[in-house]
């Protein structure tokens, strides 16, 4: 009987420790701040690009565009269009915490979606 009691107490201790560890990991992920950097290039040096970064209005740029921001968000996305030259090749590069993550290239619209956490 004493062995069964020890086994039950040991099981509850393991369960409590695993719940405690998983809660700490979740809080760390929620508080994690990522440095996100986008580089956008258009092969047509005179065509305007509309860059949608989740705001209400797009950022307008010609040829090259670069932005860096810090976020606690779980994902990030960028959509780039070029209405003046539908055949222009647009390239988007994504860096997270100064590490190159992904590059997408194509004609309008070009979209890049990435899960940060």
Short mmCIF file of C-alpha atoms in Angstrom, two decimals:
data_model
loop_
_atom_site.label_atom_id
_atom_site.label_comp_id
_atom_site.label_asym_id
_atom_site.label_seq_id
_atom_site.Cartn_x
_atom_site.Cartn_y
_atom_site.Cartn_z
CA UNK A 1 0.00 0.00 0.00
CA UNK A 2 2.87 2.35 0.81
CA UNK A 3 4.34 1.85 -2.69
CA UNK A 4 1.03 2.76 -4.37
CA UNK A 5 0.80 5.92 -2.29
CA UNK A 6 4.35 6.95 -3.27
CA UNK A 7 3.55 6.26 -6.92
CA UNK A 8 0.43 8.46 -6.80
CA UNK A 9 2.32 11.32 -5.12
CA UNK A 10 5.16 10.99 -7.65
CA UNK A 11 2.64 11.09 -10.54
CA UNK A 12 1.04 14.28 -9.21
CA UNK A 13 4.46 15.90 -8.81
CA UNK A 14 5.39 15.08 -12.42
CA UNK A 15 2.03 16.38 -13.65
CA UNK A 16 2.40 19.64 -11.71
CA UNK A 17 5.96 20.19 -12.98
CA UNK A 18 4.97 19.60 -16.62
CA UNK A 19 2.05 22.05 -16.37
CA UNK A 20 4.32 24.65 -14.77
CA UNK A 21 6.99 24.26 -17.46
CA UNK A 22 4.49 24.55 -20.34
CA UNK A 23 2.99 27.73 -18.86
CA UNK A 24 6.41 29.37 -18.63
CA UNK A 25 7.18 28.56 -22.28
CA UNK A 26 3.89 30.10 -23.43
CA UNK A 27 4.59 33.36 -21.59
CA UNK A 28 8.06 33.56 -23.12
CA UNK A 29 6.66 33.15 -26.64
CA UNK A 30 4.01 35.84 -26.10
CA UNK A 31 6.61 38.33 -24.83
CA UNK A 32 9.13 37.55 -27.57
CA UNK A 33 9.93 40.60 -29.71
CA UNK A 34 11.19 40.03 -33.26
CA UNK A 35 13.04 42.49 -35.47
CA UNK A 36 11.46 42.21 -38.93
CA UNK A 37 13.12 43.74 -41.99
CA UNK A 38 11.72 43.82 -45.53
CA UNK A 39 13.67 44.71 -48.66
CA UNK A 40 11.65 45.29 -51.84
CA UNK A 41 13.12 45.76 -55.33
CA UNK A 42 11.37 46.55 -58.62
CA UNK A 43 13.28 46.00 -61.88
CA UNK A 44 11.48 48.99 -63.45
CA UNK A 45 13.25 52.05 -61.95
CA UNK A 46 10.44 54.52 -62.79
CA UNK A 47 7.32 52.50 -61.88
CA UNK A 48 5.57 53.20 -58.58
CA UNK A 49 4.93 50.28 -56.21
CA UNK A 50 2.10 50.11 -53.69
CA UNK A 51 3.32 48.30 -50.58
CA UNK A 52 0.64 46.98 -48.25
CA UNK A 53 1.97 46.16 -44.79
CA UNK A 54 -1.32 45.75 -42.95
CA UNK A 55 -2.14 49.45 -42.66
CA UNK A 56 -5.13 51.27 -44.12
CA UNK A 57 -3.16 52.91 -46.91
CA UNK A 58 -0.20 51.59 -48.89
CA UNK A 59 3.30 52.98 -48.87
CA UNK A 60 4.27 54.27 -52.34
CA UNK A 61 7.86 53.64 -53.44
CA UNK A 62 9.94 53.69 -56.62
CA UNK A 63 12.57 51.02 -57.47
CA UNK A 64 13.79 50.06 -53.93
CA UNK A 65 12.13 50.11 -50.51
CA UNK A 66 13.32 48.96 -47.11
CA UNK A 67 11.62 48.94 -43.71
CA UNK A 68 12.48 47.59 -40.27
CA UNK A 69 10.17 47.25 -37.28
CA UNK A 70 9.87 45.36 -34.00
CA UNK A 71 6.81 43.25 -33.25
CA UNK A 72 5.35 40.77 -30.76
CA UNK A 73 2.96 39.54 -33.45
CA UNK A 74 2.71 35.87 -34.38
CA UNK A 75 2.91 36.48 -38.14
CA UNK A 76 3.85 39.08 -40.72
CA UNK A 77 2.87 39.75 -44.32
CA UNK A 78 3.68 42.15 -47.13
CA UNK A 79 1.83 42.59 -50.42
CA UNK A 80 3.38 44.62 -53.25
CA UNK A 81 1.61 45.70 -56.44
CA UNK A 82 2.75 47.73 -59.44
CA UNK A 83 -0.16 49.05 -61.51
CA UNK A 84 2.03 51.09 -63.86
CA UNK A 85 3.96 48.06 -65.16
CA UNK A 86 2.15 44.75 -64.70
CA UNK A 87 5.14 42.86 -66.18
CA UNK A 88 7.71 44.35 -63.78
CA UNK A 89 9.51 41.83 -61.60
CA UNK A 90 9.13 42.57 -57.90
CA UNK A 91 11.39 40.90 -55.33
CA UNK A 92 10.68 40.82 -51.59
CA UNK A 93 13.30 39.69 -49.06
CA UNK A 94 12.43 38.97 -45.43
CA UNK A 95 14.91 39.10 -42.54
CA UNK A 96 13.96 38.22 -38.95
CA UNK A 97 16.40 39.16 -36.19
CA UNK A 98 19.03 39.94 -38.87
CA UNK A 99 18.74 36.43 -40.34
CA UNK A 100 17.66 35.95 -43.97
CA UNK A 101 14.42 33.95 -43.99
CA UNK A 102 12.80 34.01 -47.41
CA UNK A 103 12.71 35.64 -50.82
CA UNK A 104 9.76 35.75 -53.22
CA UNK A 105 9.78 37.20 -56.70
CA UNK A 106 7.23 37.63 -59.45
CA UNK A 107 4.90 39.98 -61.27
CA UNK A 108 2.20 41.99 -59.57
CA UNK A 109 0.85 41.21 -56.98
CA UNK A 110 3.69 39.65 -54.98
CA UNK A 111 2.83 38.39 -51.49
CA UNK A 112 5.01 37.19 -48.64
CA UNK A 113 3.46 35.63 -45.53
CA UNK A 114 5.53 34.26 -42.64
CA UNK A 115 4.75 32.85 -39.21
CA UNK A 116 7.12 34.41 -36.66
CA UNK A 117 6.23 32.25 -33.67
#
